Short mmCIF file of C-alpha atoms in Angstrom, two decimals:
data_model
loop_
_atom_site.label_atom_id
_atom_site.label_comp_id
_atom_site.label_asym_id
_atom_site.label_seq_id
_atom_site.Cartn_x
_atom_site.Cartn_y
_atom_site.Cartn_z
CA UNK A 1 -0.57 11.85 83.18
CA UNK A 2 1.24 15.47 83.39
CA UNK A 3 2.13 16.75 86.31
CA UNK A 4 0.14 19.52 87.59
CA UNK A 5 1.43 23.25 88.39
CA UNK A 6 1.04 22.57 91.66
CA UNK A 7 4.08 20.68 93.23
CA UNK A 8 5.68 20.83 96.42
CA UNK A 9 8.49 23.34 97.00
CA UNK A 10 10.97 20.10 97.31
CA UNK A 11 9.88 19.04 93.78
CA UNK A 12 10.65 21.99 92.76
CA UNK A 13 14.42 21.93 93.69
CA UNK A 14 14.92 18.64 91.69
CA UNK A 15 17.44 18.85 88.93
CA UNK A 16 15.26 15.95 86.90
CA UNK A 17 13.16 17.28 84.36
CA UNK A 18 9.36 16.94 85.74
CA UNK A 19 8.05 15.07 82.78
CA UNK A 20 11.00 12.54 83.41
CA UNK A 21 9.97 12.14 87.41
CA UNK A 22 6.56 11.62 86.18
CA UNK A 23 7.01 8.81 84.33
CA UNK A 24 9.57 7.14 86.79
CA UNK A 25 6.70 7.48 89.51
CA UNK A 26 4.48 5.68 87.23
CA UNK A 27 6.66 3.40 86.39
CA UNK A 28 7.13 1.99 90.14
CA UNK A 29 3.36 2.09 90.30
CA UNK A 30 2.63 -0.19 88.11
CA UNK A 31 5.75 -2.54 89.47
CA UNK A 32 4.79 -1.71 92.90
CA UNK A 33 1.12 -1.64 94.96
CA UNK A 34 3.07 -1.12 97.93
CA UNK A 35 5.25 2.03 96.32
CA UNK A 36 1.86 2.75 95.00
CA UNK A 37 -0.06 2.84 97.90
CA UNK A 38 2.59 5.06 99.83
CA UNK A 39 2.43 7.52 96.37
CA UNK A 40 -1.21 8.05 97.04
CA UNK A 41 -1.05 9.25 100.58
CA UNK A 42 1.93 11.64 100.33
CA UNK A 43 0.20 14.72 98.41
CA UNK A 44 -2.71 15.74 96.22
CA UNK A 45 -0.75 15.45 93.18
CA UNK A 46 1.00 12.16 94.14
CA UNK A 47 -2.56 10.81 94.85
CA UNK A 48 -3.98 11.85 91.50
CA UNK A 49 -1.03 10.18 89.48
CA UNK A 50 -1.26 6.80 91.59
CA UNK A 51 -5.00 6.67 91.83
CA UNK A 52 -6.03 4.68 88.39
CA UNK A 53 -2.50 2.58 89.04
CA UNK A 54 -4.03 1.63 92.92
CA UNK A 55 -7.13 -0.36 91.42
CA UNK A 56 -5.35 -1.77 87.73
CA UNK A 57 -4.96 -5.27 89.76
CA UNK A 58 -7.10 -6.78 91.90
CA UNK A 59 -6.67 -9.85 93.44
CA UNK A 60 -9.85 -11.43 95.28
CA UNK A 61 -8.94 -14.62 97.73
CA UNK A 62 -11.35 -14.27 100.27
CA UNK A 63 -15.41 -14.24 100.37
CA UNK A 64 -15.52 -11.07 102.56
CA UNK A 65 -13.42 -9.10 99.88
CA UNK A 66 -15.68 -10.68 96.96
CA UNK A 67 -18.12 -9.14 99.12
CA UNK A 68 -17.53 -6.01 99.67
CA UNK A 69 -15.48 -4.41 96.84
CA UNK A 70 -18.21 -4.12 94.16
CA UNK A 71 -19.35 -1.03 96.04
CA UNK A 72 -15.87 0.16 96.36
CA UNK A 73 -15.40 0.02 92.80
CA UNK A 74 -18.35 1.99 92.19
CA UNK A 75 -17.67 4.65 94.62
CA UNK A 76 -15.16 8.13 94.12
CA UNK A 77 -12.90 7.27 96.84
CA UNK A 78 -12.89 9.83 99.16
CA UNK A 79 -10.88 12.89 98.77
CA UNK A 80 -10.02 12.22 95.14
CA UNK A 81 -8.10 14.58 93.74
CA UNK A 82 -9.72 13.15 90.40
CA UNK A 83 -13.26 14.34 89.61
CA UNK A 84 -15.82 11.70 89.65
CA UNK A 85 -13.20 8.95 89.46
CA UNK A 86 -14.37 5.56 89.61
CA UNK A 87 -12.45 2.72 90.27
CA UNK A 88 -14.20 -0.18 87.95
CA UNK A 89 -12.87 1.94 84.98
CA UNK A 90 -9.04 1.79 86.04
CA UNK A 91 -9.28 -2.54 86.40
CA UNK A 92 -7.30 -4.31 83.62
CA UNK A 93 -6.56 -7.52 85.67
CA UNK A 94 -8.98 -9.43 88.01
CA UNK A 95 -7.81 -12.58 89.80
CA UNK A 96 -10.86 -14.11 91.43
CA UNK A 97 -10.25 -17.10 93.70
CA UNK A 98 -13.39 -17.12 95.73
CA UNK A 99 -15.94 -18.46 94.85
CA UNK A 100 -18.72 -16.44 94.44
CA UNK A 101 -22.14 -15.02 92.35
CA UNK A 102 -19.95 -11.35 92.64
CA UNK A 103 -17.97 -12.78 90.47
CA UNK A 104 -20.69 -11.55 88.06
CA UNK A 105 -21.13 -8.12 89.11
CA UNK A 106 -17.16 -8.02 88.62
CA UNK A 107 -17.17 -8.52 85.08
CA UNK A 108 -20.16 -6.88 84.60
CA UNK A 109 -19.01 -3.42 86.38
CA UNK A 110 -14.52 -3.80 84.68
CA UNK A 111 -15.13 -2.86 81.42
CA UNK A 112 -11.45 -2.76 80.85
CA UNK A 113 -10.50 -6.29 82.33
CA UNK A 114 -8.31 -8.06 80.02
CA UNK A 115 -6.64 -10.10 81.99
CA UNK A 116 -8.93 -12.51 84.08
CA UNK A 117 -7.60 -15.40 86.24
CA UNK A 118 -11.02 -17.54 87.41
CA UNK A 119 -11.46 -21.23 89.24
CA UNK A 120 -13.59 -23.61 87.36
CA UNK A 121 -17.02 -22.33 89.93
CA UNK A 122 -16.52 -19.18 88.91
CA UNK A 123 -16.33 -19.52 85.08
CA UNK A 124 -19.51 -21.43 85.78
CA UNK A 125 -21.10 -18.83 87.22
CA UNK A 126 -20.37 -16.34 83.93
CA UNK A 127 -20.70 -18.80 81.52
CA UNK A 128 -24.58 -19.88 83.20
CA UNK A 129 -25.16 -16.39 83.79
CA UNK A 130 -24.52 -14.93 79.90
CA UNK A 131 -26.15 -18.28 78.26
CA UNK A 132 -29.36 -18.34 76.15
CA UNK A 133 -32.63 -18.55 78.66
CA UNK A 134 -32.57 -22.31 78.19
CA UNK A 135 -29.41 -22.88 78.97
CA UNK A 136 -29.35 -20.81 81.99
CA UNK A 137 -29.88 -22.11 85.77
CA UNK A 138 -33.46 -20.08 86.30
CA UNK A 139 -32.07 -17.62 89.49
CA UNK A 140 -29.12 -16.67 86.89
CA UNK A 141 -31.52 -15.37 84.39
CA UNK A 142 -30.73 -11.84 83.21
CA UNK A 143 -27.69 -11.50 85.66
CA UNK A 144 -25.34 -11.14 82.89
CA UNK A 145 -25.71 -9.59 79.71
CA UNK A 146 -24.35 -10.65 76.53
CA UNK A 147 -23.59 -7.47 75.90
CA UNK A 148 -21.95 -6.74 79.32
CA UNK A 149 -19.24 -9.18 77.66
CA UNK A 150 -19.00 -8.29 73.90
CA UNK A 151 -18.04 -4.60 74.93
CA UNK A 152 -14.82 -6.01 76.55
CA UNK A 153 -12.00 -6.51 75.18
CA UNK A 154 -10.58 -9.98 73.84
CA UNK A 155 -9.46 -11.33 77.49
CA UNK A 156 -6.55 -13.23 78.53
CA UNK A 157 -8.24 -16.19 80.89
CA UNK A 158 -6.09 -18.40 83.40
CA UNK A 159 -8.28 -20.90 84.90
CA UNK A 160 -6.75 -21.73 87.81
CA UNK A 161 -7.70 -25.46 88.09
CA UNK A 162 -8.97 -27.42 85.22
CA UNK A 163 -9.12 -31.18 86.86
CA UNK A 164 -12.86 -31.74 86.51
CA UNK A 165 -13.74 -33.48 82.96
CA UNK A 166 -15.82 -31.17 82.28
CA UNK A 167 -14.39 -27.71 82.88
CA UNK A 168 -14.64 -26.21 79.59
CA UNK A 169 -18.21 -26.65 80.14
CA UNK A 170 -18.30 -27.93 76.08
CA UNK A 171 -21.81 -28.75 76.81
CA UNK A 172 -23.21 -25.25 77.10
CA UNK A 173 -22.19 -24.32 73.86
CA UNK A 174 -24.05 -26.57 71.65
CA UNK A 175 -26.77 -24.00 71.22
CA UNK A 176 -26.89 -20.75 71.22
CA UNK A 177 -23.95 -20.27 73.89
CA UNK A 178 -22.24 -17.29 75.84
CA UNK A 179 -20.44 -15.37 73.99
CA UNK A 180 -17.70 -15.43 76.49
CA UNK A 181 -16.15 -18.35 74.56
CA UNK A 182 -15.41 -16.14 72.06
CA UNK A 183 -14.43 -13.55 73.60
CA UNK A 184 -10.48 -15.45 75.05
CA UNK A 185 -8.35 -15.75 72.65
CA UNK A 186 -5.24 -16.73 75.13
CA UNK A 187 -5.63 -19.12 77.62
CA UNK A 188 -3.38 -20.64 80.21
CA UNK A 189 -4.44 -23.34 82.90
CA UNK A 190 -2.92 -24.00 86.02
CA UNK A 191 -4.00 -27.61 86.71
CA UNK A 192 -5.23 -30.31 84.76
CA UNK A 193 -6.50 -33.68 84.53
CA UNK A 194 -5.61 -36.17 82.17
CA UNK A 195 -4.98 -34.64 78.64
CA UNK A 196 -7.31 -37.57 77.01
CA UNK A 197 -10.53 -36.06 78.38
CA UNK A 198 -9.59 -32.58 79.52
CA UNK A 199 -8.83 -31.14 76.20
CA UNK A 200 -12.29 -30.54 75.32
CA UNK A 201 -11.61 -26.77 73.66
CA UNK A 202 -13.07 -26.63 70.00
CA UNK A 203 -15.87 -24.58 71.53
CA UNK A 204 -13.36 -21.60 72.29
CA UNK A 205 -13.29 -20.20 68.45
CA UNK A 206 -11.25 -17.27 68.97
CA UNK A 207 -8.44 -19.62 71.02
CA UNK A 208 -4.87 -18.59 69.55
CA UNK A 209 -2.31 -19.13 72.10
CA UNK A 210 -2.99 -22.11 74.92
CA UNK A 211 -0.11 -22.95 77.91
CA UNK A 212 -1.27 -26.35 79.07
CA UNK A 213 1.02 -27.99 82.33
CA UNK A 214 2.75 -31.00 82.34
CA UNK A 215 2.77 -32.32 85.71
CA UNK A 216 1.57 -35.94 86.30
CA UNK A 217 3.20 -37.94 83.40
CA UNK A 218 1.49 -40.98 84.14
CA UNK A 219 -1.53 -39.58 83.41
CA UNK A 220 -0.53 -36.66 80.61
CA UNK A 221 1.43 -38.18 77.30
CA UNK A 222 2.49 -35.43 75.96
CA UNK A 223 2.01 -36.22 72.49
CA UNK A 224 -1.93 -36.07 73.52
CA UNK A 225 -1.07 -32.08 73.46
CA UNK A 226 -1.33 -32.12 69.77
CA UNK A 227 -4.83 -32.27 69.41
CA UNK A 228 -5.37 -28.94 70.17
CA UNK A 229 -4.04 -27.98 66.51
CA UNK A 230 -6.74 -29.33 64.93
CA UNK A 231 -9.03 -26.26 66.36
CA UNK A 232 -8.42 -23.60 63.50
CA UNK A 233 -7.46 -20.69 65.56
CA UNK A 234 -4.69 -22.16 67.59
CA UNK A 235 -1.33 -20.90 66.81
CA UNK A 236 0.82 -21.06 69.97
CA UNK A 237 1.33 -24.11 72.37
CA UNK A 238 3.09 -23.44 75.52
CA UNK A 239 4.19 -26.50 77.37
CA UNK A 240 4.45 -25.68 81.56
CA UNK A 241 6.78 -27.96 82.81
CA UNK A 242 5.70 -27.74 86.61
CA UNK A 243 9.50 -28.68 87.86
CA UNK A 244 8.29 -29.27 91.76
CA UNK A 245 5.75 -32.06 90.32
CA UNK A 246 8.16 -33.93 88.18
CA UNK A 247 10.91 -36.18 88.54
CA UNK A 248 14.65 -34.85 87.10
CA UNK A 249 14.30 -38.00 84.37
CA UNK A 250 10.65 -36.67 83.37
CA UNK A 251 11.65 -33.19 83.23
CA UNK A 252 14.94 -34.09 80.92
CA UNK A 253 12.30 -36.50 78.67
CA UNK A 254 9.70 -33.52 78.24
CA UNK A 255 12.59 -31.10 76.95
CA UNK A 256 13.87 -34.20 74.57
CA UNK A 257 9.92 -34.26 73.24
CA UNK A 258 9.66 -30.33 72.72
CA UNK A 259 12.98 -30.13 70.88
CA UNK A 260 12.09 -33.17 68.63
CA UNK A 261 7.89 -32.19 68.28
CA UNK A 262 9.55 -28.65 67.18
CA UNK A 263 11.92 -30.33 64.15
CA UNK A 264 8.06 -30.92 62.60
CA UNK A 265 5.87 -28.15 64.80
CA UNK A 266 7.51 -25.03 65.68
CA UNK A 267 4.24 -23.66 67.27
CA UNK A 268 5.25 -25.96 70.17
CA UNK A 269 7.16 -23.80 73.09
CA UNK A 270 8.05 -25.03 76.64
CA UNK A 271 8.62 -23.13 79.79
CA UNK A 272 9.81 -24.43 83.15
CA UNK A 273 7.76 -22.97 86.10
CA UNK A 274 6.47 -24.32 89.96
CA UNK A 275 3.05 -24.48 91.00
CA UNK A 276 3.81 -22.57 93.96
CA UNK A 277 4.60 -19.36 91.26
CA UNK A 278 1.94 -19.26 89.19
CA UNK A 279 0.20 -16.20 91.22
CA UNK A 280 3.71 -14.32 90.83
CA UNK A 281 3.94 -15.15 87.31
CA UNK A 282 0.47 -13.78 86.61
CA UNK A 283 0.91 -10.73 88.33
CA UNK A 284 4.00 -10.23 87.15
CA UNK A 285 2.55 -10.22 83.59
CA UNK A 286 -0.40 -8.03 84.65
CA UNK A 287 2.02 -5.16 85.94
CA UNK A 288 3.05 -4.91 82.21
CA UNK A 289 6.45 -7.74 82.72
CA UNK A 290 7.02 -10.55 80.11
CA UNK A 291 4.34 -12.43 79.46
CA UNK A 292 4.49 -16.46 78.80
CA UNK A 293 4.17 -16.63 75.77
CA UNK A 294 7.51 -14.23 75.47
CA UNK A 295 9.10 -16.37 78.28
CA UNK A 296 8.29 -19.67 76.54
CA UNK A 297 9.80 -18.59 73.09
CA UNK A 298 13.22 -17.63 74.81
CA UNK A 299 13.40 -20.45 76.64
CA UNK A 300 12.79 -22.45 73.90
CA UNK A 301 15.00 -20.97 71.98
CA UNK A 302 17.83 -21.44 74.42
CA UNK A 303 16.57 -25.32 74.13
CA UNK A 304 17.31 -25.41 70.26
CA UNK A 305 20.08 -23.54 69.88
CA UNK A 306 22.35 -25.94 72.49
CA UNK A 307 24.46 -27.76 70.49
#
């Protein structure tokens, strides 16, 4: 976004080419809500550069937020130096923790959402909600199109806990199912259950790139991981080694299983992360930083290349 003819007399003074300070503010927008925030209220033109950075992220914990923000997302926030600017149109990542049917008018109003990180209710609710009539609990029906989804792009999904059996919900897509199975194509979870009946994914057609963690070894054999190759699309395994739930001998023995899985599978990658990060790590990503599946080939290659 250019810079208008309007600026301040002390932006005026600055030796820095304008075009150059423009970017460098955007920049720290999209690193920063905070610096972001404080950009909006400082001038007109400050405003109208940070506005569609303010609402790229949003981050929904609590019901009264869930609540209250669809509105705010359909409304030109007052003195907007941007005509008729709506909010919904700026979101690229949604992370939706409460649990809660506006979860639905969320994905139906971001058209741009790419980046979605759900608990297993709330994938429920989508999934129920953008299924075939006979499929669908009867107060869902016609609360979410199919075509509300197929106009979005392919989305990035990280369910947040995936300990119930049935989580992938594999049963609703025997006939005629959502189309929001087809619509992730990367998929990271944050907690599992045992990998022998929590690996239910062939229903996910479009699934190229899966992180899966590795954090109760009693109940997770890693070599169970494997399975997921025989789905067609998958092309990428990231292994999350959850250090703060593992023992030093069971994080040394999962390294020793990536490096010798990779002498016969080099679409198996590891990465080292704690449980306690994985909101940092996903916002990180969503402000435009490495994502995990960059993170997890360099530190696998720094695993293979140790002599």
């Amino acid at each position: 976004m250019s810079i208008d003819n309007g600026l301040s007399a002390e932006l005026a003074t600055l030796t820095l080419p304008l075009e150059l300070v423009d970017h460098i503010l955007q920049y720290a927008c999209i690193l920063s809500t905070s610096f972001c925030l404080a950009l909006s209220q400082l001038s007109k033109w400050t405003r109208q550069l940070a506005l569609p950075y303010l609402y790229s992220t949003i981050i929904i914990k609590k019901l009264r937020t869930a609540t209250v923000l669809p509105h705010i997302l359909q409304t030109t926030p007052y003195h907007s130096p941007i005509p008729a600017f709506l909010p919904k149109v700026h979101v690229r990542s949604l992370w939706i923790e409460a649990v809660s049917n506006r979860t639905l008018e969320f994905f139906r109003y971001c058209d741009n959402a790419s980046n979605i990180a759900l608990n297993n209710d709330n994938f429920l609710w989508l999934v129920q909600a953008s299924s075939s009539a006979q499929n669908r609990m009867p107060f869902l029906s016609g609360q979410l199109s199919g075509q509300s989804i197929l106009r979005k792009p392919d989305l990035h999904l990280l369910m947040l806990d995936a300990k119930r059996p049935d989580w992938s919900l594999a049963p609703l897509a025997d006939s005629d199912p959502s189309p929001l199975f087809n619509k992730i194509t990367h998929l990271r979870i944050g907690r599992i259950g045992p990998y022998t009946s929590h690996l239910d994914l062939a229903h996910f057609k479009r699934l190229s790139h899966i992180a899966i963690p590795y954090h109760f070894p009693q109940q997770q054999p890693l070599s169970e991981l494997l399975r997921v190759f025989d789905f067609p699309s998958t092309i990428f395994l990231v292994v999350v080694l959850v250090k703060d739930a593992l023992s030093e001998l069971e994080y040394r023995n999962a390294l020793e299983w990536i490096i010798e899985t990779r002498t016969a599978n080099p679409k198996v990658y590891a990465i080292a992360s704690e449980d306690q990060d994985l909101q940092k790590e996903w916002e990180e990503e969503a402000r435009r930083g490495l994502d995990i599946w960059s993170k997890a080939e360099m530190f696998t290659q720094t695993l293979t290349s140790q002599p």
